[in-house]
mmCIF file of C-alpha atoms in Angstrom:
data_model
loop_
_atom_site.group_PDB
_atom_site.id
_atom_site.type_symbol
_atom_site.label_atom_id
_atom_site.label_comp_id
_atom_site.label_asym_id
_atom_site.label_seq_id
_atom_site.Cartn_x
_atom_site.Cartn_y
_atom_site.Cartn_z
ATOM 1 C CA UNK W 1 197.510 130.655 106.956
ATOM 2 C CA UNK W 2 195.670 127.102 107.317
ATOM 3 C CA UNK W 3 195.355 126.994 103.351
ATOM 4 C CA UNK W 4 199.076 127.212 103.317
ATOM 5 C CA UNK W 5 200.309 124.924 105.997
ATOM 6 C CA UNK W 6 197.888 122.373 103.980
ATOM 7 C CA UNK W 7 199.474 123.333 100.220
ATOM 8 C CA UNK W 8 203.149 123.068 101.786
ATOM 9 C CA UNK W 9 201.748 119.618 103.177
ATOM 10 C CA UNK W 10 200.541 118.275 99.876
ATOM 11 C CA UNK W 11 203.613 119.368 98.128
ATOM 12 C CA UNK W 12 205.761 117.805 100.571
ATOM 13 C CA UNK W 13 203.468 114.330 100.106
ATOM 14 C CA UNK W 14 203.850 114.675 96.173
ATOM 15 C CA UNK W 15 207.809 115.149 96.879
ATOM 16 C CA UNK W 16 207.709 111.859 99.233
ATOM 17 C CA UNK W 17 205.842 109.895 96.768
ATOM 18 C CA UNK W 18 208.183 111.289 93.748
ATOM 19 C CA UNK W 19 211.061 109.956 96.157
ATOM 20 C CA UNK W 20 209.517 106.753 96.792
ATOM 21 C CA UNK W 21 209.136 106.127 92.973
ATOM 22 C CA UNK W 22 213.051 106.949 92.353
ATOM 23 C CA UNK W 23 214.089 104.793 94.735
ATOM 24 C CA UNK W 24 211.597 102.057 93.820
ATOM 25 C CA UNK W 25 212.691 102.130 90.300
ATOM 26 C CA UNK W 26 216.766 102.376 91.135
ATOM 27 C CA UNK W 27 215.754 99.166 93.594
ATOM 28 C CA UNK W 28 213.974 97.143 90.334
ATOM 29 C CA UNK W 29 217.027 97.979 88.240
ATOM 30 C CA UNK W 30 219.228 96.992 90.914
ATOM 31 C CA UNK W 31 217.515 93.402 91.383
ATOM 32 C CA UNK W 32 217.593 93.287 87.063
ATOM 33 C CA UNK W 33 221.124 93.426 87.455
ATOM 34 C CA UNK W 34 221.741 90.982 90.182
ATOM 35 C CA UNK W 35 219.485 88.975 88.117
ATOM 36 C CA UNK W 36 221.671 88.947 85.276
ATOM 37 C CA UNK W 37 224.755 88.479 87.445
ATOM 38 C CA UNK W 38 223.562 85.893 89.011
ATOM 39 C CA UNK W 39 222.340 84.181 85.379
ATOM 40 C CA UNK W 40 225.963 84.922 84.157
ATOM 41 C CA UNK W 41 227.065 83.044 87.336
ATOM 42 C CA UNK W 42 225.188 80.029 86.500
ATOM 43 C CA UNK W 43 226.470 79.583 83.384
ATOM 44 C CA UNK W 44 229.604 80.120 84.210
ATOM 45 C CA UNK W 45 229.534 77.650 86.831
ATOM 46 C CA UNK W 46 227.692 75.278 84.443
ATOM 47 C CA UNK W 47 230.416 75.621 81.545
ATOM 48 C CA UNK W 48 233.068 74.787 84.325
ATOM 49 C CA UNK W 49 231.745 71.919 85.831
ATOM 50 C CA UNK W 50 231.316 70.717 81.874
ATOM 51 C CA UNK W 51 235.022 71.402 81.351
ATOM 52 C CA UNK W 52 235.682 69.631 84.576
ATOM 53 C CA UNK W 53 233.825 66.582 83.748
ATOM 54 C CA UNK W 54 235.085 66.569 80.073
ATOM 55 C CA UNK W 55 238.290 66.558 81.824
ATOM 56 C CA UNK W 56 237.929 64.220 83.940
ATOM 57 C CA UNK W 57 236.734 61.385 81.070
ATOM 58 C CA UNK W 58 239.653 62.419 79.636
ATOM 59 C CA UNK W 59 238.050 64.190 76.592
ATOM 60 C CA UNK W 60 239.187 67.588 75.120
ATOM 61 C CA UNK W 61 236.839 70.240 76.220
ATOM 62 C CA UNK W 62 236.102 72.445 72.538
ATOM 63 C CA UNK W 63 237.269 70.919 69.982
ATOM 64 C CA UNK W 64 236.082 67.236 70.562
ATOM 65 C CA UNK W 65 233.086 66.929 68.078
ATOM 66 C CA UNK W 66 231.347 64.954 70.406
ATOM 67 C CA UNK W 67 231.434 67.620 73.089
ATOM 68 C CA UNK W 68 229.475 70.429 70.535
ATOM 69 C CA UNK W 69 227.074 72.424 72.142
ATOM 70 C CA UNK W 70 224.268 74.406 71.006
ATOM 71 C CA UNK W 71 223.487 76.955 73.680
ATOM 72 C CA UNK W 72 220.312 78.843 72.500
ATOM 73 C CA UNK W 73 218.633 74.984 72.049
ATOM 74 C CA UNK W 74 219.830 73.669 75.101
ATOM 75 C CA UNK W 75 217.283 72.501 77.126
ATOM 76 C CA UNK W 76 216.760 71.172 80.650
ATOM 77 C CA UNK W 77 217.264 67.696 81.276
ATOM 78 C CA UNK W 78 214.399 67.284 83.434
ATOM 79 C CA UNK W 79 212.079 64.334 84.059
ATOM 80 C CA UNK W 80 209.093 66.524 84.244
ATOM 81 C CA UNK W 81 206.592 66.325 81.783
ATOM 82 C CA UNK W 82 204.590 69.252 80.202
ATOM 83 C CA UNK W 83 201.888 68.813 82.428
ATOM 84 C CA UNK W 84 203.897 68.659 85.388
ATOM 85 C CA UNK W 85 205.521 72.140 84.327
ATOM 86 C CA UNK W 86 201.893 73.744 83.931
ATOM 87 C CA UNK W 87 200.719 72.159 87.496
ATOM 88 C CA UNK W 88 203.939 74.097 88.778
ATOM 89 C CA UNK W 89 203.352 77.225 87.079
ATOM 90 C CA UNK W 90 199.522 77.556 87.578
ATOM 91 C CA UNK W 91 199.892 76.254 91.855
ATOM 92 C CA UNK W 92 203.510 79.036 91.950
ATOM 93 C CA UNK W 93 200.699 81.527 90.388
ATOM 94 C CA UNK W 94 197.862 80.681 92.775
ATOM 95 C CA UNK W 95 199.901 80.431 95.647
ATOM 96 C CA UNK W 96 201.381 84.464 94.877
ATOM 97 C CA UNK W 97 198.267 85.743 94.200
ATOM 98 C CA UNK W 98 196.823 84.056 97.822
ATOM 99 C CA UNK W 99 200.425 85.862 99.562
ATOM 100 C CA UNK W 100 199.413 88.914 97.977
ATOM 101 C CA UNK W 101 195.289 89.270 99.069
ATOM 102 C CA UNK W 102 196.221 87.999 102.499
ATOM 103 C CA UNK W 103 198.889 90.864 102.636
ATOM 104 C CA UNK W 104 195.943 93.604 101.317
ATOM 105 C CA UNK W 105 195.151 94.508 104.882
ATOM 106 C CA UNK W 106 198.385 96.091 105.113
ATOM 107 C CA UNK W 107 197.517 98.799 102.622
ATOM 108 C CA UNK W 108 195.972 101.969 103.838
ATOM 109 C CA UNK W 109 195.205 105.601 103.164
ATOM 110 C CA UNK W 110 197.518 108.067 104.981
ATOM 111 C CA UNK W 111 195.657 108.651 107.599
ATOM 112 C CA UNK W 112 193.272 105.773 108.112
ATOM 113 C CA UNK W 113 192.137 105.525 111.337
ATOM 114 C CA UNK W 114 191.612 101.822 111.473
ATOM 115 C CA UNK W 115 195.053 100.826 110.116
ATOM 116 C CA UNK W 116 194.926 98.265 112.409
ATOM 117 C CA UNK W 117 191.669 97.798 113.213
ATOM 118 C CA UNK W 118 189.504 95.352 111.549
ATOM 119 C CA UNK W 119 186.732 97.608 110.739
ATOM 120 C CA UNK W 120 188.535 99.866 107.999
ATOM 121 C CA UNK W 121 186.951 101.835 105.239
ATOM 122 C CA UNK W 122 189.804 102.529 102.905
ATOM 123 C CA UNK W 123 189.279 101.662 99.541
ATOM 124 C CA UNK W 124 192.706 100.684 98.913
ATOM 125 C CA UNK W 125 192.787 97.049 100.389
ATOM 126 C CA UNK W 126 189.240 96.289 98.753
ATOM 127 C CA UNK W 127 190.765 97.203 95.687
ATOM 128 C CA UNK W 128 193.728 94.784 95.931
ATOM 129 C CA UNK W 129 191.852 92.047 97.080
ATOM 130 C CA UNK W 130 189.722 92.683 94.173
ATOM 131 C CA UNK W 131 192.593 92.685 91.492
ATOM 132 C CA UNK W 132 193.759 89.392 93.367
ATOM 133 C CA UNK W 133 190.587 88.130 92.712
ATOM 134 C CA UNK W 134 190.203 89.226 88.619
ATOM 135 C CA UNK W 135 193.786 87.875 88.262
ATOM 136 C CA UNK W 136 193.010 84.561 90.084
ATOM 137 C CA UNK W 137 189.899 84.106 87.335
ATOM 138 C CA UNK W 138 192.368 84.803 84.785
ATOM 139 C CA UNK W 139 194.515 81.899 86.042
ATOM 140 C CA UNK W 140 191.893 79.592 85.863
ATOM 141 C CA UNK W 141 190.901 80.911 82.972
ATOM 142 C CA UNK W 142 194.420 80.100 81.002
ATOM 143 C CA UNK W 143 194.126 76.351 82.976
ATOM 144 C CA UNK W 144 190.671 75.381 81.615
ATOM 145 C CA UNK W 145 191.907 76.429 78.485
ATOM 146 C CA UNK W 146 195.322 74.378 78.242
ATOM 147 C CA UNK W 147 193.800 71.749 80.293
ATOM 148 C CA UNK W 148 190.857 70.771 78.114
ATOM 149 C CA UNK W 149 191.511 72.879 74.517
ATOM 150 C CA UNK W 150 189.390 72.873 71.760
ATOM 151 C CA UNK W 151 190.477 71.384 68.973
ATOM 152 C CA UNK W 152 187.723 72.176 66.762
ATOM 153 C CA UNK W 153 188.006 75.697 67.557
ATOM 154 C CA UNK W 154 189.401 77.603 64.206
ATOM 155 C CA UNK W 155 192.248 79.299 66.577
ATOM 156 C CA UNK W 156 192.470 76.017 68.394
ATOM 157 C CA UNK W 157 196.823 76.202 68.178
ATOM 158 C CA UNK W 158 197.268 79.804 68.788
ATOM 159 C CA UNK W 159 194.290 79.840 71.628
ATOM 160 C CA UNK W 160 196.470 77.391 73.875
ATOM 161 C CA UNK W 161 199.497 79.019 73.051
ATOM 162 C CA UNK W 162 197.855 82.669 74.153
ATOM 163 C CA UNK W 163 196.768 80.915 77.409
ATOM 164 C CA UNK W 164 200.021 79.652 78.604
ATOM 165 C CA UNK W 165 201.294 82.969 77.562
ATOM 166 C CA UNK W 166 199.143 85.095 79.622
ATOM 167 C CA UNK W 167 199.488 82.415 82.681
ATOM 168 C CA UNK W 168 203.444 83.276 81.772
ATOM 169 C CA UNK W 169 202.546 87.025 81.937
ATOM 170 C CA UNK W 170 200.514 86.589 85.500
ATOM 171 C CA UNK W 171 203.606 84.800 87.103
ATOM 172 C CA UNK W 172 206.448 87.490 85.669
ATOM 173 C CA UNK W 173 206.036 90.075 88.317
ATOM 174 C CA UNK W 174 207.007 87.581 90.796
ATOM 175 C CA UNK W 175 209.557 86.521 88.915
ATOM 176 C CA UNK W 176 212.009 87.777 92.019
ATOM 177 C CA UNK W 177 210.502 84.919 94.271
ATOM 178 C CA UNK W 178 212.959 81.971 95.338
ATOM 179 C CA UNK W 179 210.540 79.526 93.439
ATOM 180 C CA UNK W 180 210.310 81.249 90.130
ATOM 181 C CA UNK W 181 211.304 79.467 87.145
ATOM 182 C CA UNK W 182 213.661 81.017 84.123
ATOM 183 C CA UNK W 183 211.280 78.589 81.624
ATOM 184 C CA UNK W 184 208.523 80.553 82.818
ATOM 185 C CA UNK W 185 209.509 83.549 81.261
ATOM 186 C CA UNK W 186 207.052 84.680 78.622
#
């Protein structure tokens, strides 16, 4: 009768965690499609204050050759300089990496007995600190190698390209934060 009690247990923990995943993954598409609302938003509130500032120089808002616009090569008119976009990116990655091994002690076993303790033996938040620390090399890794490349290298181009791209791919799953970037997006 215990061996049953402890398979209608399990099943009922597989059931939970097959729950937890549904819902985790209806949550993630729920945020992609606020996401894209919101981006459709934006533009939409950037094409009207265009049209509103068109207007108000007195200039017609489409057909005024002056006034073309190329969407797909638009690009932000900001100040910042190349470097100053990598300093973001690489101090936004840091920074979300340090949230997330300072948050590892909140991750136990079911059951741990020093959830809550200091002195607790799960493997669990060992592990995350751990894959906070292999990602945080990998950071630093892509800086050194956009900061100082090597020209002489016979990949040299597509080398610093595949760094910022993986420092791109380290920052997308926190692409949700309030600091995140759309130029960031690998």
């Amino acid at each position: 009768m215990h061996r049953s009690t402890d398979l209608h247990h399990t099943t009922n923990t597989f059931e939970k965690c097959a729950q937890l995943r549904r819902s985790a993954r209806e949550a993630t598409d729920r945020a992609l499609r606020m996401r894209a609302e919101a981006a459709e938003a934006r533009l939409r509130a950037v094409r009207m204050r265009r049209t509103v500032e068109r207007m108000k120089a007195g200039r017609r808002s489409d057909d005024d050759p002056g006034c073309r616009r190329f969407p797909a090569t638009e690009t932000r008119r900001d100040t910042t300089s190349r470097a100053a976009q990598l300093a973001l990116l690489t101090a936004f990655v840091h920074a979300r990496l340090d949230e997330e091994g300072g948050t590892a002690v909140l991750f136990h076993e079911t059951g741990c007995p020093g959830a809550g303790a200091s002195e607790c033996h799960c493997p669990v938040p060992e592990r995350v600190r751990h894959d906070v620390t292999v990602r945080h090399g990998l950071a630093r890794d892509c800086e050194e190698a956009l900061h100082d490349p090597d020209h002489d290298a016979y990949d040299w181009p597509h080398s610093e390209l595949a760094a910022l791209l993986r420092l791109k791919v380290l920052a997308l799953p926190y692409e949700l934060h309030r600091q995140w970037r759309e130029e960031w997006r690998p």
